[in-house]
XYZ file of C-alpha atoms in Angstrom:
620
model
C 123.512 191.974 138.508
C 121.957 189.215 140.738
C 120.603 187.623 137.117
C 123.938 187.526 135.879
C 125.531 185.716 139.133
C 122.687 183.086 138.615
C 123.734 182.896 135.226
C 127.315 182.368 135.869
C 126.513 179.873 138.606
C 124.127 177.856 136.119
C 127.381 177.442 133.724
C 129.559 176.170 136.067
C 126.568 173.548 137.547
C 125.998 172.511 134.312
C 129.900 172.329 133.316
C 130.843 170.639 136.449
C 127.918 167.768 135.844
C 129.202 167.814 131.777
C 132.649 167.306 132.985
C 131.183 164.344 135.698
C 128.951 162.954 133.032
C 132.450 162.852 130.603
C 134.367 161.130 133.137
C 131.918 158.436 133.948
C 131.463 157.757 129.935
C 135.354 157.990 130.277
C 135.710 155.141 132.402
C 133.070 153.447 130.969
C 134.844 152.766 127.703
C 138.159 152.642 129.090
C 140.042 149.741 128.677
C 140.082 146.923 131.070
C 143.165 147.854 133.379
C 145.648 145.270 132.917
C 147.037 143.465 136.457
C 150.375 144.313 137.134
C 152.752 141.636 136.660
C 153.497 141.274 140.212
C 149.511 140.543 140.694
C 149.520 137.848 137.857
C 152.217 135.953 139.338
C 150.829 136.163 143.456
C 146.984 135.631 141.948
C 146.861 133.297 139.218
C 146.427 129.572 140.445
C 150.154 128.501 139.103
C 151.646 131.825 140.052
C 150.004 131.719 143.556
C 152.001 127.983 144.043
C 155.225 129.363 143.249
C 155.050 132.724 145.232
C 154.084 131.050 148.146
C 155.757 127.572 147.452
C 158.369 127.905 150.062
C 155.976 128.320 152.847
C 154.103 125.287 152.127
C 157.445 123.421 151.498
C 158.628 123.537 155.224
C 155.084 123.029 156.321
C 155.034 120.121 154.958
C 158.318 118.839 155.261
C 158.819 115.830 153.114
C 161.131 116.410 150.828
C 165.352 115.628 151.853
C 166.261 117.646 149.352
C 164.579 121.057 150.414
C 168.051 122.816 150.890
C 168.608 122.407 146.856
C 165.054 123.907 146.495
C 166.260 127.030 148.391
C 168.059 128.464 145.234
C 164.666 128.610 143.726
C 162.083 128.403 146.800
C 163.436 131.806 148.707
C 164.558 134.679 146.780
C 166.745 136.040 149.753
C 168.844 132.721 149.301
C 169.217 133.060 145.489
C 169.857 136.709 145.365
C 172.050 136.788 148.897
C 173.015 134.021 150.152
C 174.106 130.416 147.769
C 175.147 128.882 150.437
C 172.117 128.747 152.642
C 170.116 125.683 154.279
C 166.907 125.070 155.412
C 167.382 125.423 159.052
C 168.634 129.126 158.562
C 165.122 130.132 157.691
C 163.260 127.826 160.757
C 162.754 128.812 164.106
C 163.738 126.985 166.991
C 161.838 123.541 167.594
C 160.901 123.503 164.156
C 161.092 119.952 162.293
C 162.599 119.065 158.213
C 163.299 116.656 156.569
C 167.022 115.275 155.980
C 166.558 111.690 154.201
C 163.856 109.378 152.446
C 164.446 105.690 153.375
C 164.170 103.583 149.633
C 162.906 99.935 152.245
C 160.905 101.594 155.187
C 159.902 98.770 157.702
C 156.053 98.216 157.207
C 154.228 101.074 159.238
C 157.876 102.985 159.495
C 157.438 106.761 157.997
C 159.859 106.573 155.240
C 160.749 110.455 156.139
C 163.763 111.066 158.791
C 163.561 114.594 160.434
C 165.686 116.655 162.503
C 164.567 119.248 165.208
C 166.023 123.042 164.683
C 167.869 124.058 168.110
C 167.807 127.608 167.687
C 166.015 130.363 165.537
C 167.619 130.137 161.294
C 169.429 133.781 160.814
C 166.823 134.223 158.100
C 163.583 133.138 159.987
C 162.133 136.272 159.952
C 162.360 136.058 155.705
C 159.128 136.486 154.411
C 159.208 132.850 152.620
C 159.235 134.790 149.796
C 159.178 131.834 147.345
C 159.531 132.518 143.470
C 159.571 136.009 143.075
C 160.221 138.580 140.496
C 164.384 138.672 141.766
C 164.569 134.563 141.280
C 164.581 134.640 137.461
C 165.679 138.724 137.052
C 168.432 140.677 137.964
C 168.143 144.639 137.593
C 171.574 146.194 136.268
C 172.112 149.498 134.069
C 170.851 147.590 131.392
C 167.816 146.875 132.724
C 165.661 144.011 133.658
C 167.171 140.780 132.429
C 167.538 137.166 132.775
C 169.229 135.780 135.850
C 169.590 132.544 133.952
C 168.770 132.326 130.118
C 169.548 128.965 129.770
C 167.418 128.183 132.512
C 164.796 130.101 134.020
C 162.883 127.421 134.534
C 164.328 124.153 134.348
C 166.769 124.604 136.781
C 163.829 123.166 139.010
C 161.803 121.530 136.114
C 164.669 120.073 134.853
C 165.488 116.947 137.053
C 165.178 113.747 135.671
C 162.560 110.865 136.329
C 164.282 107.919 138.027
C 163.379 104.706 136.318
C 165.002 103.073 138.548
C 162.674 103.637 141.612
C 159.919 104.774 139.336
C 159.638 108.228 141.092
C 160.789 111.788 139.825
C 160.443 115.322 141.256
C 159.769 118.410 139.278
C 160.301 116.090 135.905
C 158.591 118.461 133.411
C 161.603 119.183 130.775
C 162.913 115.195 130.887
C 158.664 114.587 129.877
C 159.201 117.259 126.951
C 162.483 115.602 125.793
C 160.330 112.007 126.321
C 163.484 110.180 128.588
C 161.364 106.603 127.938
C 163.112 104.118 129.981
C 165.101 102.425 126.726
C 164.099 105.615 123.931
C 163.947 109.234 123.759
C 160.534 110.614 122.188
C 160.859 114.312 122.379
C 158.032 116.638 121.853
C 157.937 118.772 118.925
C 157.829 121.599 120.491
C 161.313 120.402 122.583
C 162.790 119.834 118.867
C 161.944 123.200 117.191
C 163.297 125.080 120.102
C 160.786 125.994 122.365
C 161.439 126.237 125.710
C 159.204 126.392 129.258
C 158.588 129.757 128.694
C 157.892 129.618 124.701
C 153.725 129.012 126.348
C 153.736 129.909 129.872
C 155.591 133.432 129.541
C 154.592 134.022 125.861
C 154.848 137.542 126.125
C 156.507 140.358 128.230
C 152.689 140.977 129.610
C 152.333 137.345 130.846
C 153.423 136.824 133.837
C 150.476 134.601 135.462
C 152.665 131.014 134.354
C 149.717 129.442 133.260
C 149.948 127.741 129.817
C 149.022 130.227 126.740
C 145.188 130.198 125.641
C 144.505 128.970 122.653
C 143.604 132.270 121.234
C 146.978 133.414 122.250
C 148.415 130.398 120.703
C 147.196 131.245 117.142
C 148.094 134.866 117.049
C 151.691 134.077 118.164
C 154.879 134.436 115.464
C 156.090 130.720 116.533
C 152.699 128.834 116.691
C 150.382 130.352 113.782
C 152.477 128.177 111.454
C 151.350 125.072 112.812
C 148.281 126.284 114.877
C 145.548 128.193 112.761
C 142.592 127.211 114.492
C 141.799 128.400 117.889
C 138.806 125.981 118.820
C 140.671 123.092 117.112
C 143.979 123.417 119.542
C 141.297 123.608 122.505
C 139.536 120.807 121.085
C 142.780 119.210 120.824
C 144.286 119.851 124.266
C 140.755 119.035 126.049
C 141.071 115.730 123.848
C 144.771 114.917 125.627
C 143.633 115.717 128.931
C 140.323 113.748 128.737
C 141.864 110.322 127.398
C 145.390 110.302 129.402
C 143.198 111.446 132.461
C 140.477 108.300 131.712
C 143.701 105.844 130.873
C 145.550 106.588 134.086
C 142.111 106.305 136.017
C 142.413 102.807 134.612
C 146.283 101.779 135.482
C 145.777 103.317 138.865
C 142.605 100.718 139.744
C 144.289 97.851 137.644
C 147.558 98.857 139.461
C 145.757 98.532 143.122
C 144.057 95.507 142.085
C 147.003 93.417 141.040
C 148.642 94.456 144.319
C 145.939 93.057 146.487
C 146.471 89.569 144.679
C 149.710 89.745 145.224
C 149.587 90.742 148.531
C 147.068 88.145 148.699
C 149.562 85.598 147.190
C 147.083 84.432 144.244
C 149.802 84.967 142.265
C 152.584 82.098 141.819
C 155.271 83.899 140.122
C 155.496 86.897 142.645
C 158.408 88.191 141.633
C 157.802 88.538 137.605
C 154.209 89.941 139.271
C 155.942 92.434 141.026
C 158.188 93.568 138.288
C 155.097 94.328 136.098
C 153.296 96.367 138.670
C 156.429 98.166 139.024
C 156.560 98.762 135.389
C 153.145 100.381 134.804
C 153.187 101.969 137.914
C 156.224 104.132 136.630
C 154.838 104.957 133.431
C 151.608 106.338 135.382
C 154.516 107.870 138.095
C 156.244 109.640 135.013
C 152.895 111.049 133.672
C 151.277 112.207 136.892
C 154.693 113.971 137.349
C 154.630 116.062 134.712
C 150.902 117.697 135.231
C 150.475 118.641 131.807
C 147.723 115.549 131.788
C 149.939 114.601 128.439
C 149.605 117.839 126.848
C 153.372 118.591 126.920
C 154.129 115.706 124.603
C 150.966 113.646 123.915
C 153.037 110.958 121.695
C 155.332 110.414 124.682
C 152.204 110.077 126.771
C 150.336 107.616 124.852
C 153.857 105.398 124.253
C 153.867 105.536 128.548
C 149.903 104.691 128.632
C 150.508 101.879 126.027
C 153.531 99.974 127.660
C 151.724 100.248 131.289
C 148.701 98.526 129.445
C 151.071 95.978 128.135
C 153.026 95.452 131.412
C 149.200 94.799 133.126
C 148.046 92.818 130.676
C 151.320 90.211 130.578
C 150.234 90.162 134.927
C 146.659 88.912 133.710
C 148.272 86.546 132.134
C 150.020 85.448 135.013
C 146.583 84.703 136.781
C 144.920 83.252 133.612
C 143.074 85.835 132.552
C 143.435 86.813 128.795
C 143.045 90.804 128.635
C 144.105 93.045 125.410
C 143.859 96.397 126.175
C 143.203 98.523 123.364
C 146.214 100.836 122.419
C 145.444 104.516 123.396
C 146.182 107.037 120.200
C 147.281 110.348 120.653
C 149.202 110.413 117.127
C 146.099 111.958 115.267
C 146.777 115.160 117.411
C 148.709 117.064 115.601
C 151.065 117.061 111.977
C 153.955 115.997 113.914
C 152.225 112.738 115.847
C 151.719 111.712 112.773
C 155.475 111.263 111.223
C 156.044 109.604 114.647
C 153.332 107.342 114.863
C 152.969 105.978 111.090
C 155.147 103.273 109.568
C 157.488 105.048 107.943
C 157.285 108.171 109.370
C 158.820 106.349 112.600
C 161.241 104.235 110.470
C 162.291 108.537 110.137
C 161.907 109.576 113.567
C 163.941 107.199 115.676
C 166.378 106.376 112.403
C 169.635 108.232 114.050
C 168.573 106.223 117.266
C 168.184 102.573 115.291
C 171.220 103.259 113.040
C 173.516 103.734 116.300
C 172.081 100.948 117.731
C 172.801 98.459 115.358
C 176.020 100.182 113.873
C 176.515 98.695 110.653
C 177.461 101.475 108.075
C 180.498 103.270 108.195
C 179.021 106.223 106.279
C 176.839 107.398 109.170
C 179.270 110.455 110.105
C 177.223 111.594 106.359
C 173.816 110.187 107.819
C 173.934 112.558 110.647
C 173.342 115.818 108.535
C 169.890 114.517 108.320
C 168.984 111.619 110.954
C 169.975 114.759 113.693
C 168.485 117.418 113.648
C 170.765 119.278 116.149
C 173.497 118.030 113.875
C 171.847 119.712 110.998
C 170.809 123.266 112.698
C 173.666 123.609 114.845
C 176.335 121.706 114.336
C 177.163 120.425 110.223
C 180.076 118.990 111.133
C 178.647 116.920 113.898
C 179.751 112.879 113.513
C 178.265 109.986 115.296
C 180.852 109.569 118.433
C 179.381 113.334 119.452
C 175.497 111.093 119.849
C 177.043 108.584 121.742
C 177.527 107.175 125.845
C 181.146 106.436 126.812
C 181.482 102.546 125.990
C 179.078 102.355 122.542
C 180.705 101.128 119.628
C 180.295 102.566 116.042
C 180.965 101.056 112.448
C 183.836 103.046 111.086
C 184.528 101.088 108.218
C 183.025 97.845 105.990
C 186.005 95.538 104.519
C 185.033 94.621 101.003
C 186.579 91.062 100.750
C 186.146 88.833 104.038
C 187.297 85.671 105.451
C 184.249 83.006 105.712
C 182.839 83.524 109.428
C 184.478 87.034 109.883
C 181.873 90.348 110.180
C 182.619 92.419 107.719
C 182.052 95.304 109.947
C 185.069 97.241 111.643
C 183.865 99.019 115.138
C 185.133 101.619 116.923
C 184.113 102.539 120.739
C 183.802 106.558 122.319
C 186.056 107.002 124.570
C 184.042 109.403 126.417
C 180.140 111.135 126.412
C 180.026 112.577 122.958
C 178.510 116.728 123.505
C 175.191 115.623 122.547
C 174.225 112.563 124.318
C 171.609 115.006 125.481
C 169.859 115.269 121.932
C 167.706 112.598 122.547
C 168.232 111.121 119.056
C 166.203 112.751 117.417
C 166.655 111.072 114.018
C 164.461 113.338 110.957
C 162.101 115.856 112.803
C 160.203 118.937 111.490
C 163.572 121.311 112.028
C 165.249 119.471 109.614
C 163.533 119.919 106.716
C 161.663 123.340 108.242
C 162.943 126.539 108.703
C 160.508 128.986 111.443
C 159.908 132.815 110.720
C 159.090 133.493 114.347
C 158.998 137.272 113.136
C 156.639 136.504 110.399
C 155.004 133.397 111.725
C 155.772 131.085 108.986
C 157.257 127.821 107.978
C 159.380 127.467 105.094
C 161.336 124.751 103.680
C 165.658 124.630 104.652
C 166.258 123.555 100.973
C 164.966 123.717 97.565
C 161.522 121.330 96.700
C 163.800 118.062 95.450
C 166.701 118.355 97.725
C 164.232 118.297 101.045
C 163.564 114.503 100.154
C 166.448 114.092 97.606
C 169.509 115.125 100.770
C 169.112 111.791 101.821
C 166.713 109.749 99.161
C 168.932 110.999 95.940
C 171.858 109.041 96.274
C 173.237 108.004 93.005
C 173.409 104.181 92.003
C 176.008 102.377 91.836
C 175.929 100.132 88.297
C 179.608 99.067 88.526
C 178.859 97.219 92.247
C 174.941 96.871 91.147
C 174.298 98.438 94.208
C 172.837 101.370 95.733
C 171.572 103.780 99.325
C 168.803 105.823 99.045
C 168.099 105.366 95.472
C 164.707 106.613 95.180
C 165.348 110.134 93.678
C 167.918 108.391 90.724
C 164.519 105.479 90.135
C 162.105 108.700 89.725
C 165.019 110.079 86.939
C 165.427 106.729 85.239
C 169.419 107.037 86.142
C 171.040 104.840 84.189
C 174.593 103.899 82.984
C 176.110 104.575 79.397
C 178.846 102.407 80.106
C 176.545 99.772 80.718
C 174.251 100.682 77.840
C 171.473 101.001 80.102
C 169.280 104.266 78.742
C 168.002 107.259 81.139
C 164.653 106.766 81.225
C 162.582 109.602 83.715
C 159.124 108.696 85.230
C 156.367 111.067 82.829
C 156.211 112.603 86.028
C 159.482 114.322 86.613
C 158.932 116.259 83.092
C 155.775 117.542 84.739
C 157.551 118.924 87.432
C 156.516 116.651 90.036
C 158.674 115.924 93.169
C 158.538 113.221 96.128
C 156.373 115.348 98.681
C 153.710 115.936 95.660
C 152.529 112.243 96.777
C 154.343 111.296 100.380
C 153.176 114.830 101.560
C 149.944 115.599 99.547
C 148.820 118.438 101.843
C 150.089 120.576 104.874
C 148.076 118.089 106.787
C 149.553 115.136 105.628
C 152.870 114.708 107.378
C 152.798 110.123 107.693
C 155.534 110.472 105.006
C 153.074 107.168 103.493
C 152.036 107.659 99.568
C 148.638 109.434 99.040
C 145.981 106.691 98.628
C 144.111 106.664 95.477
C 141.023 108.752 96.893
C 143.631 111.097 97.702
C 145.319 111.204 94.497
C 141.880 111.826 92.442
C 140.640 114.550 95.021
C 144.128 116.719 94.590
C 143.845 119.801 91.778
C 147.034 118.592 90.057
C 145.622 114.851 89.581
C 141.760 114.964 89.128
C 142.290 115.769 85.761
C 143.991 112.730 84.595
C 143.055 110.203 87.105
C 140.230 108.454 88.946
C 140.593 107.167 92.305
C 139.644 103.483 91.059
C 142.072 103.987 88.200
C 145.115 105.187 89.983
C 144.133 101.869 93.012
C 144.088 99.239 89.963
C 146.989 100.755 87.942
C 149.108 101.052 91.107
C 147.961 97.388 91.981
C 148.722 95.899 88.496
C 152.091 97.067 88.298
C 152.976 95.924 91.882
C 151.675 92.762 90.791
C 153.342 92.518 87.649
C 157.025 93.737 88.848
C 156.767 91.047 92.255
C 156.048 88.420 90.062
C 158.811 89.543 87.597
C 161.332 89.154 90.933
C 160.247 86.101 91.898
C 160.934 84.346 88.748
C 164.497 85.973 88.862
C 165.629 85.524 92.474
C 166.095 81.737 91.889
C 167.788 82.289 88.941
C 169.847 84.948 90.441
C 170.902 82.586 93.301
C 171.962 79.940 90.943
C 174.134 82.421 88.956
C 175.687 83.672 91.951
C 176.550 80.303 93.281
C 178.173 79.502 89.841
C 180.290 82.871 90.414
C 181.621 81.727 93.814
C 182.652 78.637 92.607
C 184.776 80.348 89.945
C 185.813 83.909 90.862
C 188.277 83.950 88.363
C 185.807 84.079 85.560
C 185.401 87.975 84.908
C 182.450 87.613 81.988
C 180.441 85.269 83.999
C 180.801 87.772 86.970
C 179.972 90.898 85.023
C 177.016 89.060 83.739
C 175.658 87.993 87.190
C 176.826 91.565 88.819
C 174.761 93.152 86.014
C 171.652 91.048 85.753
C 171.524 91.646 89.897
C 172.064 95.117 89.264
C 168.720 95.924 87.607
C 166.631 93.789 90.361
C 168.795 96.022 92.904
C 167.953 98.872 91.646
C 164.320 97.950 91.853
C 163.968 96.435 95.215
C 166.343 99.471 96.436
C 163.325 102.052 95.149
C 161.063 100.048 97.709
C 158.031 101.286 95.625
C 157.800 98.260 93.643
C 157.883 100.149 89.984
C 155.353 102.720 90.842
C 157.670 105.762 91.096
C 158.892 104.917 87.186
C 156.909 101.823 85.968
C 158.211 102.122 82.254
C 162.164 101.839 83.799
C 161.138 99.120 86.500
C 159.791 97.229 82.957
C 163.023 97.784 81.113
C 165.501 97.365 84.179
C 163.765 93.420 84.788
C 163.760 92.748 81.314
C 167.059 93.339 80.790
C 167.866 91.379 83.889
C 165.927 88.539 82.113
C 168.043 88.826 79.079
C 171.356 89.306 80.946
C 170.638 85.580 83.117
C 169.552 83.962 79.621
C 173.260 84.995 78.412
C 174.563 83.605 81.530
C 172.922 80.213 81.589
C 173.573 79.617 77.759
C 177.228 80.215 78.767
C 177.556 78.758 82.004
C 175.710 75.315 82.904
């Protein structure tokens, strides 16, 4: 009996250290135990900031504006109380701030305070700061949104004062890139990504730091763009480091060319001080964002560049000759690249130049593409809806003018048009592009041709000779029965070919620029036909050969057309000049010099030839 006790004791012993043993191994694989959200936001280093950010706002009392910051900064004021101020959450004796002076006396604090003379009716808040109940509201249907629209930029949202060179919480006016005379949004800003897009990327994230790069690539709206994990961290370390090193360098140049000044070794003060001012906003504007760039790293490097230039036209001002080399962020990323390159910013700021020198009264039709608002949101968006109260438009081009009149009618908005706010945006990636957020994938909004051929397959004109956005009809050989002028497609458009095959060679290639030669012989569908030095000489004979041809025409052309003004009323003479212009239109209008369609660029100038010999066997 005794042996079978000892027995039954010996199981349990041994089941109780099994079951011990289990647990440990339990808790030894067990997942790492994921902080709740409420730690994230308290712990991280951002979330810490804004948790406690209301305490160290009226400890340090230097802002005037502090009572706005309340509908953020407290969560008992947003949730209970709108109408609170500061004082209702000091105690008595307690000093804030009520006003910044703009021209403080020299040694004057440019901060005015007031004293508190009696406790705030919330001072015993716990200074909560941004918590959970800022940005959520719990109803019956659950945890939502207290402000969709803006969770974030109701306080990141204010706008950098060029004026005074100084802005406060500017981080959404550095994404939409407010330059002092341009807009240069991010990419990011133009596809629809908000605050949160990267520093909330997921129900579980809740720290607000920015998104890690590993994050980045696994995420439906980023692996389109972002495959590479080391290469975005390589990337964003590569932003920091130079816009870090280049403001390093305006802030010393900055200091030094106010100690001249102050030191009056300068004899245009004035134009010295307006250049200091200059790059010291640009550096302002920057440092104000604390992204170190990385929320728009074009607009970044266009702020570094013109603070360079501003410092180097005050050398110049004390005789010293300085060229600071331009800083270049464009090589960043795909989208940098359509910005930065010669015609891929002819693209980018196009809406922005076309309003700004109004002088075609089809842009209402521009605006499907040079918008890209226009063309997502809006397709029947016109050009008063882009522009500021007092701007005048082209709304129509009169055909036969007085000598000395413009030929250009204007009309001016009455009032803000609904997307002054668009920034201009001119041809960005959502306007060819289409995002799969679900599937993380980028697609093209229309078929291959129409992506370029929306805007660049305008038909030409052969009864004016004249022609918009031709390039498409060139590539086709479009040309005119009535005029006895043969179609004659490129060799490449029966091979299928379309504009991006060569202006975007790759899904790295986004300059809109031709493929170089090397380029050209490297691709699968060329390397079978061509050489790199080939496809370099052919393209560089036929440029040759068609400039030359249009040279020996244009004075020809000129003498024609001055024969035609003298007699207007001679209808053969006119046909004959209208047509013989027509074909070197046609060219010129391709801008590719005969390369897209050599063989019709041949024919076209030959017959242009033959047309003028008609006309000056006629007409002396």
């Amino acid at each position: 009996m005794r042996g079978a006790k000892l027995l039954v004791v010996a199981v349990v012993v041994a089941l109780c250290l099994a079951g011990f043993a289990a647990l440990v191994s339990s808790a030894e694989n067990a997942p790492a135990k994921i902080p709740s959200l409420n730690d994230q936001a308290k712990n991280s280093p951002l979330g810490s900031r804004h948790w406690n950010i209301f305490r160290n706002v009226y400890n340090n009392p230097e802002d005037p504006e502090q009572t706005r910051c309340l509908s953020c900064h407290s969560a008992v004021v947003i949730v209970d109380d709108p109408k609170a101020q500061l004082p209702d959450f000091l105690r008595k004796g307690q000093k804030y701030c009520y006003e910044e002076l703009e021209n403080p006396a020299p040694g004057q604090s440019p901060f005015l305070y007031k004293e508190v003379t009696e406790d705030g009716k919330y001072a015993d808040n716990e200074l909560e700061g941004i918590t959970c109940r800022v940005c959520h509201v719990m109803d019956k249907n659950g945890l939502t949104l207290r402000r969709p629209d803006n969770t974030c930029t109701l306080c990141h949202g204010r706008v950098f004062n060029w004026k005074t060179g100084s802005g406060h919480h500017v981080t959404q006016d550095f994404i939409e890139g407010h330059g002092e005379t341009y807009w240069s949004p991010s990419v990011h800003y133009t596809l629809g990504m908000r605050c949160e897009s990267c520093h909330t990327m997921n129900a579980i994230k809740h720290d607000y730091e920015p998104a890690k790069p590993e994050d980045i690539v696994r995420d439906g709206k980023c692996m389109g763009c972002h495959r590479s994990a080391d290469e975005l961290e390589k990337m964003i370390e590569t932003t920091k480091k130079t816009v870090s090193a280049a403001l390093e360098s305006i802030d010393a140049r900055v200091k030094a060319a106010q100690d001249l000044v102050a030191a009056k070794k300068v004899k245009d003060a004035k134009a010295a001080e307006t250049l200091i001012a200059k790059a010291k906003a640009r550096y302002a504007f920057i440092e104000g964002d604390l992204s170190h760039g990385v929320h728009n790293p074009q607009f970044a490097g266009q702020l570094i560049n013109e603070a360079f230039a501003a410092l180097d036209e005050f050398d110049k001002l004390v005789g010293k000759a300085t060229k600071t080399a331009p800083v270049n962020l464009g090589n960043l990323m795909v989208y940098s690249q359509a910005q930065s390159s010669e015609l891929g910013n002819r693209h980018w700021d196009m809406l922005e130049r076309t309003i700004f020198n109004p002088e075609d009264p089809d842009q209402d039709r521009c605006i499907v593409c040079h918008s890209a608002v226009a063309i997502v949101d809006d397709p029947k968006a016109k050009v008063a809806d882009f522009l500021q109260k007092g701007q005048k438009y082209c709304v129509q081009e009169l055909t036969n003018v007085p000598p000395g009149q413009s030929p250009f009618v204007y009309a001016t908005a009455e009032q803000d048009g609904k997307y002054v706010k668009n920034r201009l945006e001119g041809i960005t990636c959502r306007v060819c592009h289409t995002f799969d957020t679900a599937n993380g994938t980028i697609g093209l909004r229309r078929n291959k041709e129409q992506t370029c051929g929306l805007c660049h397959g305008r038909a030409f004109n052969w009864n004016t000779g004249s022609g918009h956005h031709v390039e498409l009809a060139f590539f086709k050989g479009q040309g005119s029965k009535e005029k006895g002028v043969p179609d004659m497609p490129s060799l490449k458009v029966s091979m299928g070919f379309a504009c991006q095959d060569c202006h975007f060679m790759d899904n790295t290639k986004h300059d809109y620029a031709p493929a170089t030669p090397e380029q050209i012989a490297a691709h699968p569908k060329c390397k079978s036909c061509h050489t790199a030095k080939e496809v370099g000489e052919r393209i560089e004979s036929i440029q040759k050969e068609v400039k030359a041809a249009l040279a020996k025409l244009e004075p020809r052309l000129a003498k024609a057309k001055a024969y035609v003004d003298k007699n207007p009323q001679n209808a053969e003479a006119k046909e004959l000049y209208i047509q013989a212009q027509a074909g070197v239109n046609f060219v010129e209008d391709d801008f590719s010099y005969g390369v897209h369609n050599p063989a019709f660029a041949r024919a076209l100038l030959e017959r242009s030839d033959k047309l003028l010999n008609q006309f000056e066997a006629k007409f002396k």
